[in-house]
Every structure is written in structure tokens, then in C-alpha cells.
């Protein structure tokens, strides 16, 4: 079990480069099953979720090598179309392999990845999209079997702009005969990265970033290379760490335009923010003001993944901050842990009311999930004395060297 030690009270100073995006690279790794030869991904972060996705590719018979920040995948001759339960359960978003398996083999056998710390993770929208594209799906317990002699283009209306279901539909539709139109598609930047990759494979696809995506199928090109964009949630994490600890930092290799709701919230809290083409500078005030109400929504709204981090920054704020979570019912498990630092948080269903307190004290806390774990580390940076964050293995799923980067910024953080 990974245990992190944090001694708070040290303002952050310096500059770090933000890692490549976990949520952009995972669907591209799955989609690389469609490439009849090599895919090369640059700026690929070292994450346990990436390791899990690569292990699935290797199980399917692909070759894959992750050296430094370059991931090379050779999907010339995968020989299987089933993914065992233990591999599916290592990564919450493993269902993203459903569309690629159907597109490559016309068949897929996998198990539902099941719920996670954030609550149930249903995949009904994924299955609805596959059925509309012509797949026959048999569900038995947590096992799913999909077959399709020939996928055919379809109109796919989503009742909710699900990121993963949009990605599965985009990938499967590339192998369908005829046109596919996805309505109420997710608009996250990671959808645009997937579109960029599928275009490199020869797909005729447009509309990513808008609610309507059109796919005309494709004839796979033999190889593709892509640079993984910056991780917008990792960037939000470091900005909130600065707001928690105080000080002044610069993020490089990032994309400010993908972070507007987070930058606006931090600015409303009294942080001094400056942005360049791929840099963000933040100067934290002595004590942050309240951002007022923070309502999480699908992109381009305030991202649910950044809410725990902004909550950490509000714990010592002046005045109450109201969080309304609209995406995951299990999003607030970190809030109970934050109370151990002396935080004043009232939870009612999707609402969390944070009353800022003047001082937080170090405590022993347990990481409940990926973003909650990072938020506890951020809160500990602003607490007096030593804190211990246990079960912090969650953090390694989505952050490439969070402890190393925080130490580079002057924080006293180390991993046991
Ligand atoms: C992606 O998850 C991200 N993960 C999540 O980031 C992110 O929080 C989420 O999108 C929302 O932005 C990756 O990209 C790997 P959804 P995903 O399908 O695709 C419901 C992180 O910390 N839903 O948009 O699973 C679902 O229950 C992770 O990096 C259905 O009801 O999100 C949830 O309430 C956490 N049926 C909502 O939609 C379905 O078939 C959002 O889910 C699918 C989803």
C-alpha cells in the first residue's frame, strides 16, 4: 500500500512541465487496435492506468513498449478478442476496448469493469451505441459478449454526453459500412484527440468538440504517430496545490484554454493568474476568498475531476463555498477525510458546503480515489505539521510523479 508523508506550511515556488493526458491517451491506446501496424504516442505519461491498458493490448496479442515518454504499439497481429476479468478490473475505463474489439474482430468478450470509488459506472450507453451499430450483445452476470458480422452506420442519440460511450461509438463506427452520426456527443478535449488519431488512421470523421460527430468509416493506414496533449486535470491539480500551500508557480507544456472554468474559479478566489500559449502562472493570496458556487457539468462546464482539488483550496478560504456535483454520486468521499484536517464541510446529497477555517492541522487520512487522494495531498500542503495519506496507490493511476513535481516546487512530500 502506498503511503505518502506531507509536511505542510511551505509555500510552493518554481516551474514544472505538466504530464501528458491520462484521459486522452487511454482511448487512443484502445483505438490503436484498429491500426494494422505501428502506433507511436509521444508525451505518454507513466501511469498505472496506462500500464493496465498496455497489458490488455499485450494480452490481445499486440506488442507494446513504453520507454521514457514514448509508447510504441504494434497491433499487426492481435490474436484474441476477449479480455479477462482481472485485466478489466484493473482500470475503471477498460470498457473503452469494446468498440475497438468489435471494429477489429467483429467480436468482443469482456466483463463489466463494475463500480468504482465514484459510485456505479453503468455502461448502458456504450451498449446502446453498439446495438445501434448492429452488434448483438449478450449479457450474463458481469460478462458481456458482442458480435457483429458487419457493423453498419447509424444515428446514435445519447441522452447524456457520456465521454466513454462517445469514444466507443466513434471507434466502432469507423469500421461500420455507411455513415454514423452521434448526437449529444461528449465535447471534452479528449474527444478531439481521439478524432485526431482516428483521422491519422484514415477515418473520415468530423465534429469532435461539438455535440454532433459524423463518421464515414475508414480504410486503415499502416501507421500513425500522435503527441499526447497536456493533462488538463493534472494542471488544475498543481494550480490548486499552489492555492492550498501559498506561493507562486509556473506550469509549462499546458493548454490554458482547456481550463477556463478552473482558472476563472481560482481568479475569483483572489489568485493572480497569467497565461501564455502553453504556460500558466499562479500567485496565491495569503488567504483565498470563496469561489461562491462551483457546479460540475460536462465539458465545457466545470470538470468534476477538478472539484476535489478546488475544494481542498477552499478549506482555509474566507467565507463559504458551495459545491454541486452533477456527474458522479460518489464524488465526495474525500470530504469526510478532509474533516480530519479540521475542515468544516457539510454534505447533503450532491451538495457540499465548505466553511473556510483559518487553520488546518496535519492528520492521518486515507485516499478514497484518484482525484480525492490528490486533493488530500493538496490539503495537507496547507495544513500545519505532518500528514500521512495512506492507500495512495489511487494517485499513481492518474498522476505521473506528483510527489516528484511537488518536491521540485519546494513541498515536503515523500512516498513510503
Ligand atoms: C470519463 O469517464 C473520464 N475518464 C472521467 O475521469 C471523467 O470524470 C468523466 O469522463 C466525466 O468527465 C476517462 O476519460 C478515462 P462518463 P467516463 O461516461 O467516460 C453516467 C478521472 O478521474 N453513465 O462521461 O466513465 C456515469 O455513471 C476520471 O480521470 C451512464 O449512466 O464518464 C456518470 O454518472 C474519473 N451510462 C456520467 O454518465 C453509461 O453508459 C459520466 O460518465 C456511461 C456513463
XYZ file of N, CA, C and O in Angstrom, residues 254-329:
304
model
N 1.331 23.216 -20.997
C -0.083 23.038 -20.690
C -0.924 23.831 -21.686
O -0.397 24.468 -22.581
N -2.236 23.710 -21.577
C -3.146 24.358 -22.533
C -4.224 25.145 -21.781
O -5.287 24.584 -21.450
N -3.942 26.399 -21.461
C -4.859 27.198 -20.618
C -6.307 27.211 -21.137
O -7.242 27.178 -20.337
N -6.474 27.158 -22.460
C -7.844 27.314 -22.991
C -8.742 26.138 -22.592
O -9.965 26.234 -22.622
N -8.115 25.016 -22.181
C -8.918 23.845 -21.790
C -9.286 23.892 -20.302
O -9.910 22.986 -19.773
N -8.854 24.968 -19.635
C -9.011 25.021 -18.178
C -9.812 26.243 -17.725
O -9.765 26.597 -16.545
N -10.526 26.868 -18.636
C -11.144 28.167 -18.331
C -11.992 28.163 -17.057
O -11.796 29.022 -16.183
N -12.896 27.195 -16.845
C -13.703 27.243 -15.614
C -12.849 27.175 -14.351
O -13.134 27.840 -13.352
N -11.768 26.395 -14.403
C -10.902 26.275 -13.219
C -10.132 27.582 -13.009
O -10.041 28.105 -11.885
N -9.616 28.163 -14.089
C -8.877 29.432 -13.969
C -9.807 30.533 -13.461
O -9.431 31.335 -12.595
N -11.034 30.556 -13.968
C -11.995 31.579 -13.501
C -12.285 31.429 -12.008
O -12.339 32.416 -11.266
N -12.440 30.179 -11.557
C -12.727 29.948 -10.128
C -11.551 30.411 -9.271
O -11.730 31.114 -8.263
N -10.334 30.059 -9.688
C -9.151 30.444 -8.899
C -8.984 31.965 -8.890
O -8.609 32.557 -7.876
N -9.288 32.597 -10.033
C -9.185 34.070 -10.090
C -10.210 34.710 -9.141
O -9.908 35.644 -8.402
N -11.414 34.123 -9.105
C -12.463 34.672 -8.225
C -12.073 34.493 -6.759
O -12.587 35.179 -5.872
N -11.130 33.578 -6.505
C -10.680 33.318 -5.127
C -9.528 34.243 -4.738
O -8.985 34.148 -3.647
N -9.137 35.118 -5.681
C -8.079 36.083 -5.367
C -6.701 35.667 -5.814
O -5.696 36.318 -5.513
N -6.619 34.545 -6.570
C -5.298 34.134 -7.099
C -4.954 35.038 -8.284
O -5.828 35.383 -9.078
N -3.652 35.352 -8.385
C -3.178 36.131 -9.541
C -2.809 35.135 -10.622
O -1.964 34.251 -10.412
N -3.480 35.234 -11.775
C -3.251 34.241 -12.838
C -2.742 34.936 -14.098
O -3.230 36.017 -14.458
N -1.770 34.295 -14.743
C -1.302 34.791 -16.044
C -1.158 33.600 -16.965
O -0.761 32.518 -16.523
N -1.536 33.763 -18.241
C -1.420 32.612 -19.153
C -0.652 33.017 -20.412
O -0.755 34.155 -20.867
N 0.117 32.082 -20.928
C 0.796 32.241 -22.210
C 0.275 31.164 -23.137
O -0.703 30.474 -22.820
N 0.937 30.954 -24.261
C 0.472 29.946 -25.226
C 0.367 28.575 -24.551
O -0.645 27.874 -24.644
N 1.432 28.178 -23.826
C 1.369 26.861 -23.165
C 1.844 26.946 -21.718
O 2.393 25.997 -21.163
N 1.640 28.143 -21.115
C 2.058 28.310 -19.712
C 0.914 28.909 -18.900
O 0.050 29.618 -19.435
N 0.929 28.571 -17.611
C 0.006 29.202 -16.664
C 0.827 29.587 -15.445
O 1.575 28.766 -14.913
N 0.685 30.852 -15.044
C 1.353 31.344 -13.836
C 0.282 31.611 -12.788
O -0.796 32.143 -13.102
N 0.534 31.160 -11.545
C -0.416 31.454 -10.463
C 0.320 31.975 -9.234
O 1.379 31.446 -8.871
N -0.229 33.026 -8.651
C 0.279 33.552 -7.381
C -0.859 33.456 -6.380
O -1.962 33.956 -6.647
N -0.628 32.756 -5.271
C -1.717 32.564 -4.304
C -1.749 33.717 -3.310
O -0.697 34.214 -2.910
N -2.962 34.162 -2.905
C -3.067 35.208 -1.886
C -2.797 34.601 -0.503
O -2.726 33.385 -0.356
N -2.661 35.446 0.479
C -2.438 34.984 1.858
C -3.557 34.021 2.256
O -3.346 32.916 2.755
N -4.782 34.429 1.979
C -5.932 33.564 2.292
C -6.934 33.731 1.156
O -7.325 34.846 0.827
N -7.314 32.621 0.517
C -8.185 32.728 -0.660
C -9.586 33.168 -0.250
O -10.042 32.904 0.872
N -10.263 33.811 -1.187
C -11.684 34.134 -0.999
C -12.502 32.936 -1.465
O -11.958 31.972 -1.996
N -13.792 32.997 -1.251
C -14.649 31.891 -1.697
C -14.954 32.037 -3.186
O -15.156 33.131 -3.687
N -14.995 30.899 -3.945
C -15.404 30.973 -5.348
C -16.923 31.053 -5.498
O -17.439 31.066 -6.604
N -17.629 31.076 -4.349
C -19.105 31.089 -4.436
C -19.600 29.683 -4.711
O -19.286 28.759 -3.965
N -20.371 29.491 -5.788
C -20.912 28.163 -6.097
C -20.086 27.537 -7.214
O -19.766 28.184 -8.209
N -19.703 26.274 -7.030
C -18.949 25.517 -8.050
C -19.844 24.355 -8.484
O -20.107 23.443 -7.692
N -20.362 24.420 -9.708
C -21.309 23.408 -10.202
C -20.622 22.585 -11.285
O -20.176 23.144 -12.300
N -20.478 21.284 -11.072
C -19.773 20.458 -12.069
C -20.738 20.068 -13.193
O -21.911 19.748 -12.958
N -20.225 20.111 -14.421
C -21.022 19.804 -15.612
C -20.132 19.156 -16.674
O -18.897 19.313 -16.623
N -20.721 18.503 -17.650
C -19.919 18.031 -18.788
C -19.205 19.212 -19.451
O -19.647 20.362 -19.331
N -18.083 18.938 -20.090
C -17.322 19.987 -20.789
C -18.231 20.732 -21.769
O -19.071 20.106 -22.414
N -18.128 22.056 -21.817
C -17.117 22.953 -21.247
C -17.446 23.481 -19.869
O -16.870 24.483 -19.453
N -18.270 22.794 -19.109
C -18.560 23.215 -17.735
C -17.409 22.893 -16.800
O -16.379 22.364 -17.199
N -17.604 23.182 -15.499
C -16.541 22.935 -14.532
C -16.324 21.413 -14.418
O -17.273 20.670 -14.163
N -15.095 20.912 -14.610
C -14.881 19.459 -14.647
C -15.018 18.792 -13.281
O -14.399 19.238 -12.306
N -15.784 17.724 -13.207
C -15.968 17.004 -11.944
C -14.625 16.561 -11.362
O -14.447 16.558 -10.141
N -13.659 16.213 -12.233
C -12.381 15.694 -11.735
C -11.577 16.758 -11.006
O -10.694 16.417 -10.209
N -11.848 18.043 -11.287
C -11.087 19.116 -10.626
C -11.768 19.588 -9.345
O -11.156 20.294 -8.540
N -13.014 19.151 -9.125
C -13.762 19.657 -7.959
C -13.109 19.306 -6.624
O -12.988 20.168 -5.746
N -12.628 18.051 -6.438
C -11.977 17.759 -5.152
C -10.756 18.646 -4.891
O -10.512 19.065 -3.768
N -10.040 18.985 -5.979
C -8.826 19.805 -5.834
C -9.205 21.228 -5.457
O -8.592 21.854 -4.579
N -10.253 21.760 -6.098
C -10.661 23.124 -5.755
C -11.245 23.164 -4.349
O -11.051 24.136 -3.606
N -11.899 22.071 -3.954
C -12.427 22.010 -2.585
C -11.278 22.098 -1.583
O -11.358 22.831 -0.599
N -10.177 21.411 -1.866
C -9.018 21.472 -0.973
C -8.547 22.914 -0.830
O -8.204 23.377 0.268
N -8.580 23.662 -1.935
C -8.110 25.056 -1.908
C -9.057 25.956 -1.139
O -8.684 27.046 -0.701
N -10.327 25.502 -0.957
C -11.330 26.326 -0.260
C -11.352 26.084 1.252
O -12.010 26.835 1.982
N -10.648 25.053 1.710
C -10.790 24.645 3.113
C -10.380 25.751 4.085
O -10.929 25.839 5.191
N -9.396 26.597 3.678
C -8.967 27.697 4.564
C -9.416 29.043 4.003
O -8.876 30.092 4.354
N -10.415 28.992 3.120
C -10.846 30.235 2.467
C -11.649 31.133 3.386
O -12.112 30.707 4.446
N -11.809 32.350 2.892
C -12.661 33.287 3.633
C -14.091 33.089 3.130
O -14.350 33.248 1.952
N -15.008 32.683 4.008
C -16.403 32.554 3.556
C -16.720 31.171 3.029
O -15.834 30.382 2.721
N -18.018 30.887 2.881
C -18.466 29.544 2.468
C -18.347 29.343 0.957
O -18.493 30.287 0.187
N -18.039 28.104 0.589
C -18.017 27.726 -0.845
C -18.982 26.568 -1.009
O -18.947 25.602 -0.261
N -19.846 26.657 -2.019
C -20.876 25.633 -2.252
C -20.496 24.827 -3.491
O -20.269 25.400 -4.556
N -20.387 23.502 -3.322
C -20.101 22.616 -4.469
C -21.368 21.830 -4.804
O -22.025 21.310 -3.897
N -21.723 21.768 -6.067
C -22.843 20.930 -6.525
C -22.282 19.953 -7.557
O -21.769 20.377 -8.598
N -22.366 18.652 -7.247
C -21.802 17.605 -8.128
C -22.917 17.011 -8.968
O -23.898 16.472 -8.449
N -22.743 17.077 -10.292
C -23.790 16.578 -11.187
C -23.371 15.357 -11.998
O -24.131 14.913 -12.863
N -22.177 14.831 -11.762
C -21.695 13.728 -12.615
C -21.622 12.398 -11.868
O -22.159 11.396 -12.314
N -20.928 12.363 -10.739
C -20.738 11.097 -10.011
C -21.315 11.192 -8.597
O -20.972 12.108 -7.846
N -22.120 10.197 -8.226
C -22.759 10.270 -6.896
C -21.752 10.010 -5.779
O -21.953 10.416 -4.653
